[in-house]
Tab-separated table of C-alpha atoms in Angstrom:
chain	number	residue	atom	x	y	z
A	1	MET	CA	0.000	0.000	0.000
A	2	GLN	CA	0.998	3.633	-0.491
A	3	VAL	CA	0.818	6.041	2.428
A	4	LEU	CA	1.202	9.817	2.331
A	5	VAL	CA	3.015	11.089	5.434
A	6	THR	CA	2.691	14.835	5.968
A	7	GLY	CA	5.487	16.259	8.106
A	8	GLY	CA	7.389	13.044	7.473
A	9	ALA	CA	10.827	14.665	7.648
A	10	GLY	CA	10.269	15.774	11.258
A	11	TYR	CA	11.180	14.002	14.478
A	12	ILE	CA	8.222	11.647	14.924
A	13	GLY	CA	7.487	11.587	11.193
A	14	SER	CA	10.937	10.332	10.166
A	15	HIS	CA	10.916	7.525	12.740
A	16	THR	CA	7.422	6.519	11.582
A	17	VAL	CA	8.504	6.575	7.929
A	18	LEU	CA	11.328	4.202	8.878
A	19	SER	CA	8.882	1.848	10.634
A	20	LEU	CA	6.497	1.930	7.655
A	21	LEU	CA	9.293	1.080	5.229
A	22	GLU	CA	10.411	-1.781	7.475
A	23	ASN	CA	6.835	-3.084	7.220
A	24	ASN	CA	6.899	-2.947	3.399
A	25	VAL	CA	4.680	0.130	3.059
A	26	ASP	CA	5.482	2.540	0.216
A	27	VAL	CA	5.837	6.084	1.553
A	28	ILE	CA	5.390	9.542	0.061
A	29	VAL	CA	6.603	12.313	2.379
A	30	TYR	CA	5.123	15.807	2.082
A	31	ASP	CA	6.934	18.380	4.216
A	32	ASN	CA	7.671	22.116	4.071
A	33	LEU	CA	10.967	21.652	5.981
A	34	VAL	CA	10.143	24.581	8.300
A	35	ASN	CA	11.176	22.619	11.397
A	36	SER	CA	12.758	19.559	9.792
A	37	SER	CA	15.554	18.475	7.463
A	38	ILE	CA	15.648	16.526	4.196
A	39	GLU	CA	18.755	14.861	5.629
A	40	SER	CA	16.484	12.811	7.911
A	41	ILE	CA	14.833	11.247	4.852
A	42	ASP	CA	18.216	10.512	3.240
A	43	ARG	CA	19.294	8.724	6.400
A	44	VAL	CA	16.029	6.753	6.648
A	45	GLU	CA	16.625	5.568	3.077
A	46	LYS	CA	20.158	4.454	4.004
A	47	LEU	CA	18.962	2.659	7.142
A	48	THR	CA	16.204	0.760	5.326
A	49	GLY	CA	17.709	0.433	1.842
A	50	LYS	CA	14.359	1.676	0.490
A	51	LYS	CA	13.317	4.745	-1.487
A	52	VAL	CA	11.068	7.503	-0.146
A	53	GLU	CA	9.196	9.755	-2.546
A	54	PHE	CA	9.654	13.294	-1.240
A	55	VAL	CA	7.631	16.401	-2.101
A	56	GLU	CA	8.445	19.763	-0.521
A	57	GLY	CA	5.203	21.606	0.120
A	58	ASP	CA	2.886	23.222	2.628
A	59	ILE	CA	-0.378	21.557	3.706
A	60	CYS	CA	-2.186	24.850	3.126
A	61	ASP	CA	-1.209	24.617	-0.573
A	62	LYS	CA	-4.186	22.663	-1.898
A	63	GLU	CA	-3.036	22.821	-5.529
A	64	LYS	CA	0.300	21.177	-4.755
A	65	LEU	CA	-1.380	18.645	-2.455
A	66	SER	CA	-3.844	17.780	-5.200
A	67	ARG	CA	-0.992	17.152	-7.647
A	68	VAL	CA	0.492	14.663	-5.171
A	69	PHE	CA	-2.814	12.777	-4.949
A	70	LYS	CA	-3.018	12.727	-8.761
A	71	GLN	CA	0.558	11.488	-9.112
A	72	PHE	CA	0.363	8.678	-6.562
A	73	SER	CA	-2.273	6.074	-5.761
A	74	ILE	CA	-2.593	6.923	-2.068
A	75	ASP	CA	-4.390	4.462	0.236
A	76	ALA	CA	-4.039	6.323	3.530
A	77	VAL	CA	-2.689	9.535	5.049
A	78	ILE	CA	-0.713	9.876	8.284
A	79	HIS	CA	-0.835	13.526	9.268
A	80	PHE	CA	2.021	14.940	11.376
A	81	ALA	CA	2.499	18.364	9.774
A	82	ALA	CA	1.897	20.802	12.635
A	83	LEU	CA	3.510	23.418	14.818
A	84	LYS	CA	3.968	21.839	18.227
A	85	ALA	CA	5.498	24.064	20.929
A	86	VAL	CA	3.140	24.795	23.830
A	87	GLY	CA	4.909	27.975	24.940
A	88	GLU	CA	5.348	29.364	21.437
A	89	SER	CA	1.678	28.753	20.661
A	90	ALA	CA	0.728	31.245	23.384
A	91	GLU	CA	2.952	33.839	21.698
A	92	ILE	CA	1.822	33.297	18.093
A	93	PRO	CA	-1.626	31.645	18.343
A	94	LEU	CA	-2.788	32.678	14.859
A	95	SER	CA	0.119	30.811	13.248
A	96	TYR	CA	-0.874	27.687	15.183
A	97	TYR	CA	-4.524	27.872	14.151
A	98	GLN	CA	-3.564	28.664	10.550
A	99	ASN	CA	-1.181	25.731	10.218
A	100	ASN	CA	-2.688	23.118	12.525
A	101	VAL	CA	-6.415	23.699	11.934
A	102	HIS	CA	-6.726	25.349	8.517
A	103	GLY	CA	-3.916	23.166	7.151
A	104	THR	CA	-5.684	20.003	8.276
A	105	VAL	CA	-8.962	21.185	6.700
A	106	CYS	CA	-7.112	21.779	3.407
A	107	LEU	CA	-5.662	18.261	3.573
A	108	LEU	CA	-9.042	16.670	4.354
A	109	GLU	CA	-10.690	18.572	1.487
A	110	VAL	CA	-8.079	17.305	-0.977
A	111	MET	CA	-8.452	13.762	0.373
A	112	GLN	CA	-12.212	13.974	-0.158
A	113	GLN	CA	-11.774	15.228	-3.717
A	114	HIS	CA	-9.520	12.258	-4.503
A	115	LYS	CA	-11.654	9.719	-2.614
A	116	VAL	CA	-9.036	8.795	-0.030
A	117	HIS	CA	-10.826	7.872	3.191
A	118	ASN	CA	-8.186	6.469	5.593
A	119	PHE	CA	-6.660	9.012	7.975
A	120	ILE	CA	-4.335	8.726	10.980
A	121	PHE	CA	-4.037	11.914	12.999
A	122	SER	CA	-1.126	12.946	15.170
A	123	SER	CA	-3.053	14.191	18.193
A	124	SER	CA	-1.916	14.888	21.734
A	125	ALA	CA	-2.639	14.191	25.376
A	126	THR	CA	-3.266	17.935	25.706
A	127	VAL	CA	-6.777	17.364	24.282
A	128	TYR	CA	-7.836	16.156	27.746
A	129	GLY	CA	-7.344	19.666	29.125
A	130	GLU	CA	-7.273	20.637	32.769
A	131	GLU	CA	-10.685	19.258	33.739
A	132	ASN	CA	-9.983	15.541	33.404
A	133	ASN	CA	-8.292	13.489	36.108
A	134	VAL	CA	-5.241	11.324	35.465
A	135	PRO	CA	-4.663	8.796	34.135
A	136	TYR	CA	-6.325	9.945	30.921
A	137	VAL	CA	-8.735	7.497	29.291
A	138	GLU	CA	-10.137	7.782	25.753
A	139	THR	CA	-13.740	7.778	26.996
A	140	MET	CA	-13.188	11.159	28.695
A	141	LYS	CA	-14.730	14.224	27.079
A	142	LEU	CA	-12.396	16.531	25.182
A	143	GLY	CA	-11.251	19.199	27.603
A	144	THR	CA	-10.283	22.852	27.412
A	145	PRO	CA	-6.509	22.830	26.869
A	146	SER	CA	-4.335	25.467	28.493
A	147	SER	CA	-2.557	26.434	25.252
A	148	PRO	CA	-3.458	27.320	21.642
A	149	TYR	CA	-1.415	24.278	20.586
A	150	GLY	CA	-3.674	21.973	22.607
A	151	ALA	CA	-6.775	23.856	21.460
A	152	SER	CA	-5.753	23.320	17.832
A	153	LYS	CA	-5.601	19.554	18.415
A	154	VAL	CA	-9.070	19.582	20.052
A	155	MET	CA	-10.460	21.542	17.100
A	156	VAL	CA	-9.086	19.022	14.615
A	157	GLU	CA	-10.495	16.086	16.589
A	158	ARG	CA	-13.925	17.781	16.485
A	159	ILE	CA	-13.548	18.405	12.752
A	160	LEU	CA	-12.760	14.706	12.223
A	161	ALA	CA	-15.859	13.698	14.205
A	162	ASP	CA	-18.074	16.056	12.184
A	163	LEU	CA	-16.589	14.856	8.901
A	164	ALA	CA	-17.220	11.232	9.886
A	165	LEU	CA	-20.873	12.052	10.642
A	166	SER	CA	-21.262	13.590	7.185
A	167	ASP	CA	-19.313	10.933	5.251
A	168	SER	CA	-19.872	7.269	6.062
A	169	LYS	CA	-16.728	6.276	4.106
A	170	PHE	CA	-14.394	8.346	6.255
A	171	ARG	CA	-12.214	6.263	8.604
A	172	ALA	CA	-9.890	7.969	11.063
A	173	VAL	CA	-7.680	7.033	13.969
A	174	SER	CA	-6.661	9.782	16.379
A	175	LEU	CA	-3.461	8.890	18.214
A	176	ARG	CA	-3.136	10.864	21.419
A	177	TYR	CA	0.574	11.011	22.187
A	178	PHE	CA	2.096	11.607	25.520
A	179	ASN	CA	5.792	12.676	25.557
A	180	PRO	CA	7.998	11.045	22.912
A	181	ILE	CA	11.742	11.090	23.539
A	182	GLY	CA	14.761	9.052	22.419
A	183	ALA	CA	16.039	8.291	18.945
A	184	HIS	CA	16.579	5.392	16.562
A	185	GLU	CA	19.073	2.945	18.047
A	186	SER	CA	21.491	3.561	15.151
A	187	GLY	CA	21.980	7.175	16.241
A	188	ALA	CA	21.434	8.224	12.611
A	189	ILE	CA	18.109	10.003	13.169
A	190	GLY	CA	16.724	11.806	16.195
A	191	GLU	CA	15.177	15.032	17.411
A	192	ASP	CA	16.808	18.083	15.840
A	193	PRO	CA	14.881	21.218	16.814
A	194	LYS	CA	15.732	24.419	14.996
A	195	GLY	CA	16.691	27.173	17.430
A	196	ILE	CA	16.224	26.777	21.184
A	197	PRO	CA	14.569	23.412	21.972
A	198	ASN	CA	11.037	23.598	23.339
A	199	ASN	CA	11.109	20.037	24.660
A	200	LEU	CA	13.033	18.820	27.689
A	201	LEU	CA	15.272	16.035	26.436
A	202	PRO	CA	16.803	17.718	23.366
A	203	TYR	CA	17.655	20.640	25.647
A	204	VAL	CA	19.300	18.281	28.167
A	205	ALA	CA	21.224	16.573	25.359
A	206	GLN	CA	22.420	19.887	23.903
A	207	VAL	CA	23.715	20.923	27.337
A	208	ALA	CA	25.481	17.560	27.677
A	209	VAL	CA	27.186	17.924	24.296
A	210	GLY	CA	28.320	21.469	25.123
A	211	LYS	CA	26.000	23.286	22.749
A	212	ARG	CA	24.222	25.090	25.628
A	213	ASP	CA	25.481	26.239	29.020
A	214	LYS	CA	22.742	24.919	31.261
A	215	LEU	CA	19.233	23.549	31.364
A	216	ARG	CA	16.284	25.691	32.398
A	217	ILE	CA	13.677	23.816	34.437
A	218	PHE	CA	10.360	25.637	34.398
A	219	GLY	CA	8.985	25.499	37.920
A	220	ASP	CA	9.887	23.438	40.999
A	221	ASP	CA	6.794	24.266	43.040
A	222	TYR	CA	4.196	22.052	41.381
A	223	PRO	CA	2.064	19.748	43.568
A	224	THR	CA	4.159	16.691	42.604
A	225	LYS	CA	6.639	14.443	44.442
A	226	ASP	CA	9.656	16.658	43.761
A	227	GLY	CA	7.957	19.883	42.642
A	228	SER	CA	8.726	19.480	38.933
A	229	CYS	CA	6.222	18.554	36.215
A	230	GLU	CA	5.497	14.863	35.654
A	231	ARG	CA	4.934	13.475	32.167
A	232	ASP	CA	4.446	10.114	30.460
A	233	TYR	CA	7.647	9.716	28.429
A	234	LEU	CA	7.734	7.039	25.722
A	235	HIS	CA	10.388	6.041	23.224
A	236	VAL	CA	9.885	7.561	19.776
A	237	MET	CA	10.337	4.153	18.113
A	238	ASP	CA	7.519	2.718	20.251
A	239	LEU	CA	5.415	5.688	19.149
A	240	ALA	CA	6.371	5.157	15.503
A	241	GLN	CA	5.328	1.523	15.730
A	242	GLY	CA	1.996	2.712	17.149
A	243	HIS	CA	1.269	4.349	13.780
A	244	VAL	CA	2.032	1.124	11.945
A	245	ALA	CA	-0.305	-0.655	14.390
A	246	ALA	CA	-3.044	1.941	13.734
A	247	LEU	CA	-2.698	1.445	9.982
A	248	ASP	CA	-2.912	-2.319	10.496
A	249	TRP	CA	-6.017	-1.798	12.689
A	250	LEU	CA	-7.758	0.083	9.869
A	251	ASN	CA	-6.833	-2.701	7.436
A	252	ARG	CA	-8.169	-5.339	9.830
A	253	HIS	CA	-11.479	-3.467	10.214
A	254	PRO	CA	-12.652	-2.831	6.646
A	255	ASP	CA	-16.236	-2.213	7.801
A	256	PHE	CA	-15.251	0.437	10.328
A	257	SER	CA	-16.219	4.027	9.688
A	258	GLY	CA	-15.943	6.997	12.020
A	259	VAL	CA	-13.137	8.110	14.333
A	260	GLU	CA	-11.425	6.008	16.982
A	261	ALA	CA	-9.004	7.478	19.538
A	262	PHE	CA	-6.090	5.671	21.178
A	263	ASN	CA	-3.667	6.836	23.867
A	264	LEU	CA	-0.016	6.074	23.147
A	265	GLY	CA	1.978	6.190	26.373
A	266	THR	CA	3.614	4.015	29.041
A	267	GLY	CA	1.102	4.667	31.805
A	268	ASN	CA	3.803	6.060	34.123
A	269	GLY	CA	4.526	9.652	35.113
A	270	VAL	CA	8.192	10.671	35.382
A	271	SER	CA	9.304	14.051	36.750
A	272	VAL	CA	11.617	16.526	35.043
A	273	PHE	CA	14.179	16.126	37.828
A	274	ALA	CA	13.999	12.329	37.427
A	275	ILE	CA	14.631	12.642	33.692
A	276	VAL	CA	17.699	14.793	34.327
A	277	LYS	CA	19.003	12.267	36.879
A	278	ALA	CA	18.392	9.331	34.494
A	279	PHE	CA	20.253	11.141	31.729
A	280	GLU	CA	23.182	11.914	34.050
A	281	GLN	CA	23.386	8.228	34.992
A	282	ALA	CA	23.237	7.144	31.328
A	283	ILE	CA	26.135	9.373	30.264
A	284	ASN	CA	28.015	9.539	33.605
A	285	LYS	CA	28.075	13.337	33.506
A	286	LYS	CA	26.385	16.111	35.495
A	287	ILE	CA	23.877	18.407	33.785
A	288	PRO	CA	24.008	21.997	35.080
A	289	PHE	CA	20.548	23.540	35.459
A	290	GLU	CA	18.674	26.483	36.897
A	291	VAL	CA	15.032	26.721	37.933
A	292	SER	CA	13.005	29.314	36.026
A	293	PRO	CA	9.410	30.461	36.547
A	294	ARG	CA	6.602	28.190	35.373
A	295	ARG	CA	5.671	28.301	31.689
A	296	VAL	CA	2.193	29.303	30.604
A	297	GLY	CA	0.173	26.224	29.654
A	298	ASP	CA	2.117	23.582	31.590
A	299	LEU	CA	0.008	21.206	33.711
A	300	PRO	CA	1.533	19.698	36.895
A	301	ALA	CA	1.216	16.031	35.955
A	302	PHE	CA	-0.423	13.682	33.476
A	303	TRP	CA	0.026	10.184	32.121
A	304	ALA	CA	-1.843	7.683	29.991
A	305	ASN	CA	-4.093	4.759	30.479
A	306	ALA	CA	-2.919	2.930	27.356
A	307	SER	CA	-4.861	-0.322	27.873
A	308	LYS	CA	-7.114	0.326	24.847
A	309	ALA	CA	-4.100	0.528	22.513
A	310	ASN	CA	-2.553	-2.499	24.239
A	311	LYS	CA	-5.684	-4.552	23.604
A	312	GLU	CA	-7.060	-3.310	20.262
A	313	LEU	CA	-3.904	-2.225	18.438
A	314	ASN	CA	-1.765	-5.021	19.910
A	315	TRP	CA	0.674	-2.249	20.820
A	316	GLN	CA	2.585	-1.310	23.923
A	317	ALA	CA	5.540	0.870	24.874
A	318	ASN	CA	8.337	-1.648	25.424
A	319	ARG	CA	11.517	0.419	25.621
A	320	SER	CA	12.830	1.449	29.040
A	321	LEU	CA	13.634	4.917	30.361
A	322	GLU	CA	17.308	3.940	30.362
A	323	GLN	CA	17.092	3.048	26.663
A	324	MET	CA	15.395	6.386	25.917
A	325	MET	CA	18.342	8.185	27.555
A	326	THR	CA	21.031	6.029	25.932
A	327	ASP	CA	19.527	6.379	22.444
A	328	THR	CA	19.132	10.145	22.873
A	329	TRP	CA	22.784	10.482	23.844
A	330	ARG	CA	23.950	8.248	20.985
A	331	TRP	CA	22.102	10.488	18.518
A	332	GLN	CA	23.275	13.765	20.078
A	333	SER	CA	26.912	12.730	20.609
A	334	LYS	CA	27.197	11.418	17.027
A	335	ASN	CA	25.396	14.493	15.678
A	336	PRO	CA	26.295	17.467	17.915
A	337	ASN	CA	24.872	19.854	15.338
A	338	GLY	CA	21.895	17.688	14.432
A	339	PHE	CA	21.454	17.075	10.713
A	340	LEU	CA	23.891	19.871	9.791
A	341	ILE	CA	26.857	18.108	8.212
């Protein structure tokens, strides 16, 4: 089968493309390279020995998207292309709604025009908002997220539900991620944020490799065990394999129509301070840090109930926290400047 992967040159996208290729799926990547690198696709091709069709383009460009659907016989779409930084979304909310919401509508319209009905959406645990209690379960109502980023994911999930009500052929899986970290075990691909990292582990790794002076930890006065935020961290390769499992689930349920949501997480909350300590142990090196004020939009603690994905997708997060740290360091130490050669 042929799958279009939007945002496929990015962190999660590139690892998922690798997993798809390893499962004999033909992949077309569509990416504007705003926060990603074509080098990631070159390396995925080397790792797998398989070719990726690459098109540089924006998901808001319906004409270019339509040409891709005309050129290739696409069976399904996995949609990653989105802006994703919680803090930044509070600073430039219109950019987030333009790209994440309007861009997804453009993509869905083009899919409809070309009669492609299978859709896997890169959603987020932030859709549960502040109202729901942890652990998060898929049966909970969509919440009111504390950031425009989270709000954009809720809006798209509602759009998918409305589209499914209007079109009985539409089949979507919404994968609600928790906190992906780590890198491919080869160290050839990993997370390479442009500018100052918005996520914890790439920042820690850049401090460890000497690219940054010290880590900033946002808040140590949360109502948690050690005062720092707690998150459900999972290995990016486990997450990537969750997308392959979702695609397989759609194939195994040909009569399904509508939208089905699955949490992808470990089911365990780990604090920021615990992550720093685990990384220090993995590389046998201290990480200098300072505590800064809380960031807007950060919740104290959340983690997944992933039993639905375990049971229905035959998926679970298998890789340990130690492996997440080791693989992150392998990537960062082999690529101190990311994909810049």
